[in-house]
Each structure stands twice: as C-alpha cells, then as structure tokens.
Short mmCIF file of C-alpha atoms and ligand atoms in Angstrom, two decimals:
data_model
loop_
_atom_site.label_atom_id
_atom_site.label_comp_id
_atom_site.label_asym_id
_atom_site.label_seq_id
_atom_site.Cartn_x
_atom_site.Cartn_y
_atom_site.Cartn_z
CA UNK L 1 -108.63 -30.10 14.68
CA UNK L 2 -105.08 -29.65 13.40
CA UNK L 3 -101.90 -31.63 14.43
CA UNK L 4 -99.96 -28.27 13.67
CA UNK L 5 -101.09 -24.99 12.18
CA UNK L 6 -98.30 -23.07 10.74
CA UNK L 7 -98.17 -19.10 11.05
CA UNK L 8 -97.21 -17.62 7.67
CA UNK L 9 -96.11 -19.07 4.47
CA UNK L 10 -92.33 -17.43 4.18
CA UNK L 11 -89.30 -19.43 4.30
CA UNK L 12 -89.29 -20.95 7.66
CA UNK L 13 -93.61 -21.74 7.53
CA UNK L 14 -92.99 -23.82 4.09
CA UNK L 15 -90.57 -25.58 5.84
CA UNK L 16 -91.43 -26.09 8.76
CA UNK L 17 -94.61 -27.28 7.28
CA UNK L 18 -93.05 -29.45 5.00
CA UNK L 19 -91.00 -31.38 8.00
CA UNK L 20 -93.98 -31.44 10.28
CA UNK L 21 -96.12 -32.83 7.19
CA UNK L 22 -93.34 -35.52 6.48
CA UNK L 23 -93.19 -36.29 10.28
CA UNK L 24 -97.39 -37.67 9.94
CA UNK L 25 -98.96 -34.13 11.07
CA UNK L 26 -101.61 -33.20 9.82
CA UNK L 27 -100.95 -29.07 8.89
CA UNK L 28 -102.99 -26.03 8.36
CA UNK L 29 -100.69 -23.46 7.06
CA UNK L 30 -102.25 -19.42 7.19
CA UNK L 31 -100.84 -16.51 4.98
CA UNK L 32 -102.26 -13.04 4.98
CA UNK L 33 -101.44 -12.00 1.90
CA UNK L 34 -102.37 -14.24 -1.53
CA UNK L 35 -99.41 -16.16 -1.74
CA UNK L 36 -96.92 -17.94 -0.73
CA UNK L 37 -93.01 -16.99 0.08
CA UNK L 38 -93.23 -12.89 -1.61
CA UNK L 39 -90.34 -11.87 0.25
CA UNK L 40 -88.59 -15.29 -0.42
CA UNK L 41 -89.09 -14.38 -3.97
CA UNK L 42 -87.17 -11.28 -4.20
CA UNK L 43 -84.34 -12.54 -2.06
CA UNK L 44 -80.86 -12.32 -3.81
CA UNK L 45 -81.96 -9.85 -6.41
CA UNK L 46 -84.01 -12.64 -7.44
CA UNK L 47 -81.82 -15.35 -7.60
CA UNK L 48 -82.20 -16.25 -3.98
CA UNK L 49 -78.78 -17.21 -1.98
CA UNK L 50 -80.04 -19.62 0.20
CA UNK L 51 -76.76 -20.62 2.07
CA UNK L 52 -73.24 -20.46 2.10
CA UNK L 53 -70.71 -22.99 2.84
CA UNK L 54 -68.60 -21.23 5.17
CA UNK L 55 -71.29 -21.26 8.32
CA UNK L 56 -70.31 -20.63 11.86
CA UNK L 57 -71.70 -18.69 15.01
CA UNK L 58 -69.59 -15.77 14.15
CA UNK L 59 -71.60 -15.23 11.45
CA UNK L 60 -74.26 -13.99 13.40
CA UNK L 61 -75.51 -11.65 15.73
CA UNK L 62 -73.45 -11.71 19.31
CA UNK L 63 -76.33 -12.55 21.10
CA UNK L 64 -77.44 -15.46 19.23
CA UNK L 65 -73.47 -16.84 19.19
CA UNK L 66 -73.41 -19.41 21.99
CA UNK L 67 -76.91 -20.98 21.38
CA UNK L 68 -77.00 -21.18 17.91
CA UNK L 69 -74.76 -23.91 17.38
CA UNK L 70 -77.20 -26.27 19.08
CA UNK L 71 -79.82 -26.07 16.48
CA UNK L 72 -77.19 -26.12 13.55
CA UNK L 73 -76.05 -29.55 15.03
CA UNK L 74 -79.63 -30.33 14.55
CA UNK L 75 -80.17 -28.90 10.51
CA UNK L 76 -76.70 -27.89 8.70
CA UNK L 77 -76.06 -26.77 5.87
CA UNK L 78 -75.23 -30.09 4.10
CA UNK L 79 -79.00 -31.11 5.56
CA UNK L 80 -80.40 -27.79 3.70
CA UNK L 81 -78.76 -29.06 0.18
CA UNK L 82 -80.38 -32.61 0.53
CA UNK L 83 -83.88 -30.95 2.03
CA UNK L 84 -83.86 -28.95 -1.77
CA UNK L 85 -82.28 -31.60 -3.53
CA UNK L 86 -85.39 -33.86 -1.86
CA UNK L 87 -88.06 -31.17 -3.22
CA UNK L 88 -86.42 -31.18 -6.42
CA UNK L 89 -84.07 -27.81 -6.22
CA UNK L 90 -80.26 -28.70 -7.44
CA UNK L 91 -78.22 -25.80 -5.90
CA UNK L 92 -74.94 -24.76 -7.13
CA UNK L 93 -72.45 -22.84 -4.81
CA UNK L 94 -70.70 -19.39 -6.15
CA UNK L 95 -67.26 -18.83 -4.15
CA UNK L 96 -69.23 -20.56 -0.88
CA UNK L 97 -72.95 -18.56 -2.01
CA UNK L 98 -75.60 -21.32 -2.27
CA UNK L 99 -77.72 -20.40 -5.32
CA UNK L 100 -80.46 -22.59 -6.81
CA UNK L 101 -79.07 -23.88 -10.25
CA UNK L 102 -81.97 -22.08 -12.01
CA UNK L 103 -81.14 -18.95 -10.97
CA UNK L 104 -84.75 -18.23 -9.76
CA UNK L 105 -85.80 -17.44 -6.23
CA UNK L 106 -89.36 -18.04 -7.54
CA UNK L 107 -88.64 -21.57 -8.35
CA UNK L 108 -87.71 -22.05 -4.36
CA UNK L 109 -91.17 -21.26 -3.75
CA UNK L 110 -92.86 -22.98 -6.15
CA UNK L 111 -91.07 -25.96 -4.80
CA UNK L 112 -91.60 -25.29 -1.41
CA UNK L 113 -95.54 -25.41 -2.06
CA UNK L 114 -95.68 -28.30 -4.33
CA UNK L 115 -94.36 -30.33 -1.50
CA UNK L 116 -96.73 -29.04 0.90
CA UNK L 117 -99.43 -29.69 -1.87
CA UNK L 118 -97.95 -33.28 -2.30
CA UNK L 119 -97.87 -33.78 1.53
CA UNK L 120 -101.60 -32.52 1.54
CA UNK L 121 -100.95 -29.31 3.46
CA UNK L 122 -103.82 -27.19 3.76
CA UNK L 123 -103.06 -23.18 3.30
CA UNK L 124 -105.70 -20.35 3.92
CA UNK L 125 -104.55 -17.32 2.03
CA UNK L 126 -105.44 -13.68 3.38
CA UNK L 127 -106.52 -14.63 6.29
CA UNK L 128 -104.56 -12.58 9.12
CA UNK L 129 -103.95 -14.17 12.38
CA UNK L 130 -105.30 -11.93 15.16
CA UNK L 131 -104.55 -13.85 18.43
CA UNK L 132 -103.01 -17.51 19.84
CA UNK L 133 -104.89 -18.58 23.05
CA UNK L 134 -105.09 -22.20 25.15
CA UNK L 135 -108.32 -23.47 24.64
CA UNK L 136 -108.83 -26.61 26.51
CA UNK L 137 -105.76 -29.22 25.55
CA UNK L 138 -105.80 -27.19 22.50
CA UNK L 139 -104.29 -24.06 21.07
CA UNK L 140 -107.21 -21.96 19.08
CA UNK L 141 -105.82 -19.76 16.10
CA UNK L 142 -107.98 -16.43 15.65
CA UNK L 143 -107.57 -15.42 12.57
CA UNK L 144 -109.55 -11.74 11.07
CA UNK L 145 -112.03 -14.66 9.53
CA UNK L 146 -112.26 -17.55 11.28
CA UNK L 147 -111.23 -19.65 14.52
CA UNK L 148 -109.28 -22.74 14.27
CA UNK L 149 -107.82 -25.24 16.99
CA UNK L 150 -104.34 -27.01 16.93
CA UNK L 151 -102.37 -29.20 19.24
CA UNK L 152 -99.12 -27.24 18.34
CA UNK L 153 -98.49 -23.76 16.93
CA UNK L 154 -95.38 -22.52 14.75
CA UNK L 155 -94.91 -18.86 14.58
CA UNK L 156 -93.52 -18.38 11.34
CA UNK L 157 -94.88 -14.68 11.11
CA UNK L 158 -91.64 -13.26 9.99
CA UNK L 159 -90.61 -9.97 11.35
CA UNK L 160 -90.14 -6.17 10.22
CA UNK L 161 -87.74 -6.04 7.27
CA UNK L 162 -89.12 -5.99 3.65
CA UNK L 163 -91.74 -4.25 2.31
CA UNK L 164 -94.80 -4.15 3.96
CA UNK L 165 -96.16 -5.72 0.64
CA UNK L 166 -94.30 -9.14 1.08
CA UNK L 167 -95.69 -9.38 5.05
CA UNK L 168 -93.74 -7.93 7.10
CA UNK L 169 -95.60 -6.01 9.16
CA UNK L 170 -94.26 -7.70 12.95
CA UNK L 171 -97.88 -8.80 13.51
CA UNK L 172 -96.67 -11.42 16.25
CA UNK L 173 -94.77 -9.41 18.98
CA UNK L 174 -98.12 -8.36 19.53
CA UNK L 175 -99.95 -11.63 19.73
CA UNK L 176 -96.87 -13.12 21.49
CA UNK L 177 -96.85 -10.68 24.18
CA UNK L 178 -100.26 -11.57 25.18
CA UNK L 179 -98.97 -14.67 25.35
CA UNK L 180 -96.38 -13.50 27.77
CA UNK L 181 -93.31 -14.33 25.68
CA UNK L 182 -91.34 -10.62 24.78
CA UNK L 183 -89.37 -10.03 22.63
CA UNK L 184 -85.50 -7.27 22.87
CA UNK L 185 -85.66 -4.26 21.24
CA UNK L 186 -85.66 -4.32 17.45
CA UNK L 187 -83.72 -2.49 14.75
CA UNK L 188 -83.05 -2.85 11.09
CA UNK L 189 -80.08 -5.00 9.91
CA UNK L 190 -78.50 -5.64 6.76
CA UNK L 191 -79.76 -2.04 6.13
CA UNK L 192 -77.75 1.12 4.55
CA UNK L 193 -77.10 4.26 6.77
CA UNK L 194 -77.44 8.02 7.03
CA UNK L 195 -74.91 11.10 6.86
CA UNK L 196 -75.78 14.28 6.89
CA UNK L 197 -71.93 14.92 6.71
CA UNK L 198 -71.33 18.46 5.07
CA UNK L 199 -68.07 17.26 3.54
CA UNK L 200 -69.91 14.72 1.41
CA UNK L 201 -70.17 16.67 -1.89
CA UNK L 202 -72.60 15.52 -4.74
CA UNK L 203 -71.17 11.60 -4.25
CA UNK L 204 -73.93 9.91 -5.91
CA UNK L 205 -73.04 6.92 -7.35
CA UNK L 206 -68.94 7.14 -6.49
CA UNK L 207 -68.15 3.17 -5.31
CA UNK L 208 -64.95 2.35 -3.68
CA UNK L 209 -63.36 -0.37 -1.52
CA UNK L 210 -62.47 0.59 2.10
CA UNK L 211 -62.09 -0.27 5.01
CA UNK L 212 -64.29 0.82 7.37
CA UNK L 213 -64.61 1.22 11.06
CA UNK L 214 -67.96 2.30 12.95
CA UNK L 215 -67.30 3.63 16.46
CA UNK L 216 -68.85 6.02 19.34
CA UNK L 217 -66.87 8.11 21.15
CA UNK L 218 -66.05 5.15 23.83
CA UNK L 219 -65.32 2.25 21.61
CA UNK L 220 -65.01 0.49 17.82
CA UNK L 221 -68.24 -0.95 17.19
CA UNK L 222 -67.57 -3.02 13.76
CA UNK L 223 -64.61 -3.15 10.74
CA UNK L 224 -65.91 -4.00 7.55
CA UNK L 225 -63.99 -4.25 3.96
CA UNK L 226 -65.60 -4.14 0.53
CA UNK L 227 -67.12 -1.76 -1.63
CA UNK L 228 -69.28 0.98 -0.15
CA UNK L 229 -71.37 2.96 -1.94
CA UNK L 230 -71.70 6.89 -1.42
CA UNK L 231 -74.98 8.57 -2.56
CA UNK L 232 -76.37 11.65 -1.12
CA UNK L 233 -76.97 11.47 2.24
CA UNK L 234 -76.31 7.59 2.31
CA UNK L 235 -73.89 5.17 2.78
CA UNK L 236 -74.21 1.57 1.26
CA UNK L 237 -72.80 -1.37 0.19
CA UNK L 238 -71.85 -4.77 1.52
CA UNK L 239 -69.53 -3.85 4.48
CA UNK L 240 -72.13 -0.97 5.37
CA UNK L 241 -75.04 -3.48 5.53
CA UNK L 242 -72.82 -5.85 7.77
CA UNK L 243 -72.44 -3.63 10.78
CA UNK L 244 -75.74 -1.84 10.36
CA UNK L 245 -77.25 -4.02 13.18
CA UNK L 246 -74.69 -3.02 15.57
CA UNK L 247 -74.68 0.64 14.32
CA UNK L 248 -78.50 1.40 14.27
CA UNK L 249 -78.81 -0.11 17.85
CA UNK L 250 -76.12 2.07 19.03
CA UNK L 251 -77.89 5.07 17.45
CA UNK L 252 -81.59 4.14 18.93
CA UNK L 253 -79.49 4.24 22.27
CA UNK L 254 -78.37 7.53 22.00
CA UNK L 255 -74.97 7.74 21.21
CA UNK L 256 -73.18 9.47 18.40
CA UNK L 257 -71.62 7.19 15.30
CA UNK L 258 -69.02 7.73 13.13
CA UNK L 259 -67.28 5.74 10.40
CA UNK L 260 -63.22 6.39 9.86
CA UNK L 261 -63.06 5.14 6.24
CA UNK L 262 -59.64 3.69 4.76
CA UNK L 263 -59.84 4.67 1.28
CA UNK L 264 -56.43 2.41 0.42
CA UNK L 265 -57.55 -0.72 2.26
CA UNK L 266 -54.93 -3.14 -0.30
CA UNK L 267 -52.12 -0.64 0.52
CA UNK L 268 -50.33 -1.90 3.96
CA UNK L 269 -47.96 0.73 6.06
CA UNK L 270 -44.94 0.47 3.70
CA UNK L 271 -46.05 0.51 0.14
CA UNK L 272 -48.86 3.22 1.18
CA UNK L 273 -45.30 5.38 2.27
CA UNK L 274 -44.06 4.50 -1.02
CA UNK L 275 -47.04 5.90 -2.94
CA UNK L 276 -46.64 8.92 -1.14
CA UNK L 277 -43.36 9.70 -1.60
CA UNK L 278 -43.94 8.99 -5.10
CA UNK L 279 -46.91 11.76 -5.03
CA UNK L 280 -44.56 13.91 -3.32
CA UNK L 281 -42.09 13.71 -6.07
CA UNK L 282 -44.49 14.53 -9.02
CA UNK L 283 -45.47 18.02 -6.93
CA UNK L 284 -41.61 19.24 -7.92
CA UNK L 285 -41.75 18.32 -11.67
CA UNK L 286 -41.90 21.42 -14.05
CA UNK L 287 -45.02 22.54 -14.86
CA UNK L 288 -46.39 22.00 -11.55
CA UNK L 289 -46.89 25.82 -10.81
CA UNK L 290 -50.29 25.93 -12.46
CA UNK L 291 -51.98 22.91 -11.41
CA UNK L 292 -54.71 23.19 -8.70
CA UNK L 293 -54.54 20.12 -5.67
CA UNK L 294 -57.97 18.56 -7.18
CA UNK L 295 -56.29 18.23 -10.25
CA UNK L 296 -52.87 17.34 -9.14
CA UNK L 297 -55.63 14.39 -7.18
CA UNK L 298 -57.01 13.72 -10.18
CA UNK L 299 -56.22 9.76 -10.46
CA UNK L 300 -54.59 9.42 -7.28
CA UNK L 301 -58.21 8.69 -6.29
CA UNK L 302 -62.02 9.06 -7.40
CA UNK L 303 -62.40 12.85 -8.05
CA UNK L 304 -65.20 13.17 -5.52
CA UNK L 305 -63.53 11.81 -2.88
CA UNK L 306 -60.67 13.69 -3.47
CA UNK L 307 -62.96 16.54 -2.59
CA UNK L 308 -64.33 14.69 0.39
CA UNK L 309 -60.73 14.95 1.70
CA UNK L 310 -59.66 18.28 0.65
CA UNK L 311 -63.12 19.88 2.60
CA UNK L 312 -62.44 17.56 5.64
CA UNK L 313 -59.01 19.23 5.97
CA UNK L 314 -60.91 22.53 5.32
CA UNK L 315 -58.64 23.08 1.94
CA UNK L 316 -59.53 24.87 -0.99
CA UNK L 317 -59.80 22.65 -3.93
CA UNK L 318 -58.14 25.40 -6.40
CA UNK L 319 -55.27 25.47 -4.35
CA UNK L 320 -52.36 25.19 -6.42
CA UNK L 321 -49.84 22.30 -6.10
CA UNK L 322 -46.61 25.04 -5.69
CA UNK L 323 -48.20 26.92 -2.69
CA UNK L 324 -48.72 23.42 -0.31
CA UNK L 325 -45.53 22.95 1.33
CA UNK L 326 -44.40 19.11 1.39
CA UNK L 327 -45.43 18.43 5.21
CA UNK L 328 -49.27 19.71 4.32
CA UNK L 329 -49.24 17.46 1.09
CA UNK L 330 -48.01 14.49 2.96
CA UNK L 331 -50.59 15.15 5.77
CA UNK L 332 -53.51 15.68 2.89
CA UNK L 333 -52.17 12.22 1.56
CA UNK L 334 -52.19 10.31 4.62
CA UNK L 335 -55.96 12.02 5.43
CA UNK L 336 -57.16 9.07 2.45
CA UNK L 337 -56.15 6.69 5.31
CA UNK L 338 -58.80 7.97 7.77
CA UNK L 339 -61.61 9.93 6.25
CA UNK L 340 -64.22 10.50 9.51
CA UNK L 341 -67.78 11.19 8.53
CA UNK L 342 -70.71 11.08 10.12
CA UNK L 343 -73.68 8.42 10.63
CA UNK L 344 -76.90 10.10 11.25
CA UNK L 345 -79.60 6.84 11.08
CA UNK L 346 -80.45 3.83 9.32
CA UNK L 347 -82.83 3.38 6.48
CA UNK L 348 -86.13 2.35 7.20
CA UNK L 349 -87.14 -1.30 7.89
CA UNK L 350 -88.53 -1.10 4.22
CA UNK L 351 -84.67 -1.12 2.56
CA UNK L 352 -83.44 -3.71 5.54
CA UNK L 353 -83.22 -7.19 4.78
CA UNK L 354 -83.05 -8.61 8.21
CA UNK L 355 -84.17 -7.40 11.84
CA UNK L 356 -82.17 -7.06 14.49
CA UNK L 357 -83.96 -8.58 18.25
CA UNK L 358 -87.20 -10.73 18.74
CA UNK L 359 -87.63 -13.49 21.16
CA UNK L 360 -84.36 -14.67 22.47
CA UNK L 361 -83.06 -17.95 22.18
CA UNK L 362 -82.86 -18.51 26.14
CA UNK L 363 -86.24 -18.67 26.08
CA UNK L 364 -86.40 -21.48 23.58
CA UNK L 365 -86.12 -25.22 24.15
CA UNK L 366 -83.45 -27.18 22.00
CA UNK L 367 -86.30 -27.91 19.42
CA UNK L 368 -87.56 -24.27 19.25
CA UNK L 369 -90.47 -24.36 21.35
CA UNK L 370 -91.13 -21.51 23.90
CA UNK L 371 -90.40 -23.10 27.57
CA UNK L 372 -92.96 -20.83 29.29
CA UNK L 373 -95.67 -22.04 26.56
CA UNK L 374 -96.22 -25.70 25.69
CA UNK L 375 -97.35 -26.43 21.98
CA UNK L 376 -96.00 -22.97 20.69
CA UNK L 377 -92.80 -23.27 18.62
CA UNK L 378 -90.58 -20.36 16.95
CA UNK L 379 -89.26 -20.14 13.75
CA UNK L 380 -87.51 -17.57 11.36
CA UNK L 381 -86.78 -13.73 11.52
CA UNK L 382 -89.09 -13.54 14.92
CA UNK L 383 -86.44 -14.90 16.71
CA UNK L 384 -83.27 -12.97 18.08
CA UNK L 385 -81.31 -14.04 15.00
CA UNK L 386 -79.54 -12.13 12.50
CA UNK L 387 -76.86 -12.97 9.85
CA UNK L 388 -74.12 -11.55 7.63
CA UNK L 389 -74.99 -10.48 4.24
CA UNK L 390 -74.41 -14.69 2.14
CA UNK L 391 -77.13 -16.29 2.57
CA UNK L 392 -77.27 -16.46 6.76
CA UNK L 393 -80.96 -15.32 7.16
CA UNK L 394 -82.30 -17.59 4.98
CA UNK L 395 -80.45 -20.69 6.34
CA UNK L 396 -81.84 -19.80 9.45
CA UNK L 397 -85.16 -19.73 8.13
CA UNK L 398 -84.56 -23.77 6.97
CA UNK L 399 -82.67 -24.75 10.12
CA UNK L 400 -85.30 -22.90 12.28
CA UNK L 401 -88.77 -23.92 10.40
CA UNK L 402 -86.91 -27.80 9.67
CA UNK L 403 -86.24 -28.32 13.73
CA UNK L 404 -90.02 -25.97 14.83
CA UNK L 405 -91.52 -28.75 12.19
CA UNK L 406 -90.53 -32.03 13.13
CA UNK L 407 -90.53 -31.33 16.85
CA UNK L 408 -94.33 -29.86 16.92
CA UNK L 409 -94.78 -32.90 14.51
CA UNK L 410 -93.62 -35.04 17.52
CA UNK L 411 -95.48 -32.80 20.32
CA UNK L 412 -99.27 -32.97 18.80
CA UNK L 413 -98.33 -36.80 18.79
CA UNK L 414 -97.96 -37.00 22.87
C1 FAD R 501 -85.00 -7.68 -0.37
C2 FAD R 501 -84.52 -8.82 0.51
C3 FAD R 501 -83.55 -9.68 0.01
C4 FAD R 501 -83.07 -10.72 0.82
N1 FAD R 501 -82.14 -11.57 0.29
C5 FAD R 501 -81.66 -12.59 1.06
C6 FAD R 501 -80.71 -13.53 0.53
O1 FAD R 501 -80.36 -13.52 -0.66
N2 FAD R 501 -80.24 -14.48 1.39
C7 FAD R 501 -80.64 -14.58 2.70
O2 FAD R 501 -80.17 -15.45 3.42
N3 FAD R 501 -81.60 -13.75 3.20
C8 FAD R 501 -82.11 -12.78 2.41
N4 FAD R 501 -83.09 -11.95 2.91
C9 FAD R 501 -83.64 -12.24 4.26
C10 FAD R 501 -84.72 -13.37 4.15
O3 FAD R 501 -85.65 -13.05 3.16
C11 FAD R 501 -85.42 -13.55 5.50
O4 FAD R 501 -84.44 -13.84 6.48
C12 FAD R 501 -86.44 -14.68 5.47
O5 FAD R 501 -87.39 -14.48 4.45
C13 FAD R 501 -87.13 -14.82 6.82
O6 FAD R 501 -88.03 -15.88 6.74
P1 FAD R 501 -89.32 -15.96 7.68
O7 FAD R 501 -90.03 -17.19 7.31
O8 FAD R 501 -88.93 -15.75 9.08
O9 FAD R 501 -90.18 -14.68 7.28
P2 FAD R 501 -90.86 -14.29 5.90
O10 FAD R 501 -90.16 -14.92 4.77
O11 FAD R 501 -90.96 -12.80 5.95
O12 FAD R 501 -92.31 -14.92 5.98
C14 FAD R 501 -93.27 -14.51 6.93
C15 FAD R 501 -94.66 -14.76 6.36
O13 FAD R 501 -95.61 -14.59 7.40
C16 FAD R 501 -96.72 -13.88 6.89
N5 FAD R 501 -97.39 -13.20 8.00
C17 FAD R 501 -96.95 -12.16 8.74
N6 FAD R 501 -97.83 -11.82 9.69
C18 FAD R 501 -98.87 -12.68 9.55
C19 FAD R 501 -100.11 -12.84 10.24
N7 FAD R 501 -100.46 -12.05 11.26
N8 FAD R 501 -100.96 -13.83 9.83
C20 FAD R 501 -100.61 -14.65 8.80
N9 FAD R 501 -99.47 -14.52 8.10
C21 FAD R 501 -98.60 -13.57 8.49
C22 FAD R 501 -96.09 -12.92 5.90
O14 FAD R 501 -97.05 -12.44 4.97
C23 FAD R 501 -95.02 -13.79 5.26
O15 FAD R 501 -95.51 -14.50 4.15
C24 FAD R 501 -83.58 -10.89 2.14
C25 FAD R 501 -84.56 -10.03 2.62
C26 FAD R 501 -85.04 -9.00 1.82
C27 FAD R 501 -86.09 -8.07 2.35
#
C-alpha cells in the first residue's frame, strides 16, 4: 500500500511527487509512456520558460481569476525559484521570462527525477491508468497491467494539448467522470487560428506587429499587440495565441469571429494623420502618372499586405496613382488602421500548448483536493486553468502539483 500514488510523470506529477515524498509519503508515481516529463521537454522551444516574474490573476483564464490567488498565496513564484534552486536548477530571468540557466528544458526533467530517485519514489513506466475506485479505506489504481491501492490519489494526467506522443491524450475526464467529478467544456488555447479569408493573398511567411481585436457580431472578445504571423489560411503569433482560448470557445458556440487588425499599432491618432498627409503629398510629385497604387504602397507597408488592403476595398492593384482622387487614397490609407478578416477555427489540440476547461476550481478544496471525493487531489492542465503565453502554464503545474503534494502527503497521514 502507497501513502500517495501520483497520476503521470509531467510537470505537476514530478512535483507533486517530489513535495509529497519530502512531506514522509511514501509515492508510487505511474507514466504511460517510457519516460518522464516529454512534453516538459519541448516546452519553450526547448529551453523551457518555467515562470515569469510579473504573475497575477489577470494572467489567466476569467474563470480561474478569483480562486486562483488562494493557491498562489500557498506556492509563488519566489517559492518555484527556491523549489529548483533546492533540486539543483539555477534559473535566470529574461525581461521577467524564467529560464533555467542551462538553457535546457531537458535538464528540468532530469532534475525533477533525480529528486524523486533521491527521495526513493517509485515510477512504473507504460503502464496506463484505466480507472480510480474506493476500495475499502483505500483508493485502488487500475492501471492496463496491474492494480494498486493508495490512501491518496493525485491526478496529474495532464490534459489535451501536445502531441499525442508526449501524453496527452485527456485519459482522466473519463476516469474522473466515473468518479462523478466533470469537467466544462474544453478547447485549445495558446493555439493559432483559421481564415479562409479570400483577401488573404499568398501571405506565407509576411510577420508584422498589430494590434488586434477578436470580436462577434455582439461584442470585443480580446485585444492583443505583437507580431502576428500570416501564412496561408492561418493566423499566428504571440497576440494570436493569447486570445485563442476565448476565440475558439466562441467559435465551438456558434458564433461568427472576426479580427480588425491595426497594421500601425506605434502610430497614435495624430502622427498616423501626419503620415498620411505625407503619402498624400508624394501622389502629386512628377512622375506619378505611371506608377500603379501597389507600387506607389511599396514601403509604406509589407507588399502583401498592401494587397490585403487594396482587395478588401475591392481595388485593382494596377491602378495607377493619377486616377485615385485624394479622398479614395486617404480612405485606402486609413483602411491599414482596420483590416477585418475572417476567423474560421483553431488548430488542432496537436499545435495548442494549453487547454482551455477541466474541473473547476469551485470544486476544489484550498489544498486541491476534490470536495465531493476524499483522498483524490488535482493537479496541472486537468484543472480549469489556463495562462498567457510566459511561462503561466507551467507555474501552474509547480504551484498546483507543490500544494496536491504536500496536502495528500498530510491526508494519507490522518
Ligand atoms: C509545445 C509546447 C510548449 C510549451 N511551452 C511552455 C512554456 O515554455 N512555458 C509554459 O509555462 N508552458 C508551456 N507549455 C505548457 C506546459 O507544457 C503544460 O502546461 C504543462 O506541461 C502541464 O503539466 P501537467 O503536469 O498538467 O501535464 P503534462 O506535462 O502533460 O503531464 C501529464 C503526464 O501524464 C501522463 N498521462 C496521461 N494520461 C495518463 C494515464 N492514463 N496514465 C498514466 N499517465 C498518464 C502523460 O503521459 C504525461 O507524462 C507548452 C506546451 C506545449 C505543448
């Protein structure tokens, strides 16, 4: 018999089996695939950005704002630096980005398991966990293999982003259910989007900064600004992947999704009238006569986009300069200000990096066990919680599997 058996070996299972290991548990920890942490591995293009310094509820998703203060009181950020610092991973921090110092996600998770080795963790590789049932005063595990029995239980099972290689299959809604703890609807965050916009021309690879706003017919949904990326038929980038949560729900309910794009987000009201009437001043020089509108575009912006623009106003793009009258070239100038196109879907769950819904934090006690089910604690991705693109998932993984650890640690003492 167990103490606590830990549910997958990802971020929040090492750590949560590290704390409950520290705390005098004795821990089984159960992987399905052959290793530990595979999706922790690839995190941050490798180099894994495990925090960030500037950390508040805002950061994540609305419905996880007012309780998840409560369990940062419990494991900050500051906690998370002396937690790796204690297993031997110096971080450094990049403009607020938490990196490790060695640059290596896979050196996270090699220290992760040495310290469960060193606290004599036991781990069962590709062994999949079928079921969670009471069994007497204990929980039983059943896994495709075997049967094992445990006072407490963490779910650490991840959820539905990642490739289906690195686990993430959403085994436990399943198992949970039966259980009778549900979970809200789920959708892919952190994940680029679809247009099938016909005004898009051959984009691939065009990057720009904007401003963006997502919205339905009824109401703005999110503003992002950074760099988006346009290839055909997608939209990504850093401020597309922080409203994709909001955006793919609103699509799975239904309703139609558009993006109004500022392509001069630096430029305010008055120096954007400036540029204009600068641009409006070239169109009279000599010379002018022959030049098409593309061309005349040609540096005011990126060449595609110009296109973009000139095919959402229905223009011609050999249009030449002399035959646009100055109230039409204004209006083509001011269009850069408020491109609409189209958002058709999200990319699948394999190109997300975070889901979107799970079990909700109302139905979780202060230390992250479920308060319908005694002994059975939460932890990670599985839960309701999703975070901006900087390292938010993965704290959330620490502070989750750090506070499931110690207090299942504490329950299979009772
Ligand atoms: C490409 C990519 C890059 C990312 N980069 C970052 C980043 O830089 N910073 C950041 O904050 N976040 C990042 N994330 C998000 C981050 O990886 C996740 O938030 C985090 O890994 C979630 O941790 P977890 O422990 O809940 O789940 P996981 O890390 O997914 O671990 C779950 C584990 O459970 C195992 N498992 C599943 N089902 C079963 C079962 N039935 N039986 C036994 N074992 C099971 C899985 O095999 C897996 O090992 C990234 C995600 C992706 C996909």
């Amino acid at each position: 018999m167990f103490d606590v058996i830990v549910l997958g070996a990802g971020a929040g299972g090492l750590t949560a089996a590290i704390h409950a290991a520290r705390a005098g548990a004795k821990v089984l920890v159960i992987e399905k695939t052959d290793a530990c942490g595979k999706k922790l591995s690839m995190t941050g293009n490798g180099r894994c950005n495990l925090s960030n310094l500037e950390m508040g509820p805002e950061m994540y998703n609305a419905s996880a704002q007012e309780d998840i203060p409560t369990y940062f009181e419990r494991f900050s950020v500051n906690e998370t630096v002396s937690f790796f610092s204690s297993i031997g991973v110096v971080t450094q921090e990049e403009g607020g980005y938490l990196y490790p110092v060695s640059g290596q996600a896979m050196s996270v998770v090699s220290s992760l398991q040495r310290e469960c080795e060193r606290l004599q963790v036991t781990f069962v590789f590709e062994e999949q966990v079928k079921a969670v049932s009471y069994d007497d005063e204990a929980l039983a595990v059943s896994t495709d293999r075997n049967r094992y029995a445990s006072r407490a239980v963490i779910f650490a099972t991840g959820a539905l982003s990642g490739t289906k290689k690195c686990g993430a299959t959403g085994d436990a809604y399943y198992i949970l259910e039966k259980l009778g703890i549900f979970s809200t609807e789920r959708y892919p965050a952190l994940v680029p989007l679809l247009s099938n916009d016909e005004t898009l021309p051959e984009v691939s690879g065009v990057r720009a900064f904007a401003t963006l706003t997502f919205m339905t017919p009824k109401k703005d949904l999110a503003a992002e600004y950074g760099e988006v990326q346009f290839t055909k038929g997608m939209l990504s980038g850093i401020p597309v992947l922080q409203a994709s949560d909001v955006v793919a729900k609103a699509l799975a309910l239904g309703e139609e999704v558009t993006v109004r794009v500022d392509l001069f987000p630096s430029y305010d009201d008055d120096l954007y009238e400036a540029l204009v009437l600068s641009v409006l001043e070239r169109k009279e020089l000599p010379g002018m006569e022959r030049v098409s509108i593309l061309d005349f575009l040609n540096g005011f912006h990126n060449s595609y986009l110009n296109e973009t623009v000139l095919r959402k106003m229905k223009l011609s793009t050999s249009m030449k300069v002399k035959n646009i009258s100055r109230e039409m070239l204004r209006s083509i100038l001011m269009h850069y200000r408020r491109v609409v196109i189209s958002v058709d879907g999200a990319a699948s769950y394999e190109k997300a990096q975070a889901t979107a819904g799970g079990v909700p934090l109302n139905a979780m006690t202060d230390t992250l066990m479920v308060k319908r089910t005694p002994g059975v604690f939460l932890a990670g991705e599985l839960l309701d919680v999703n975070g901006r693109c900087g390292g938010y998932n993965l704290q959330w993984a620490w502070t989750s599997g750090a506070i499931a650890g110690k207090a299942a640690a504490e329950y299979a003492k009772q």
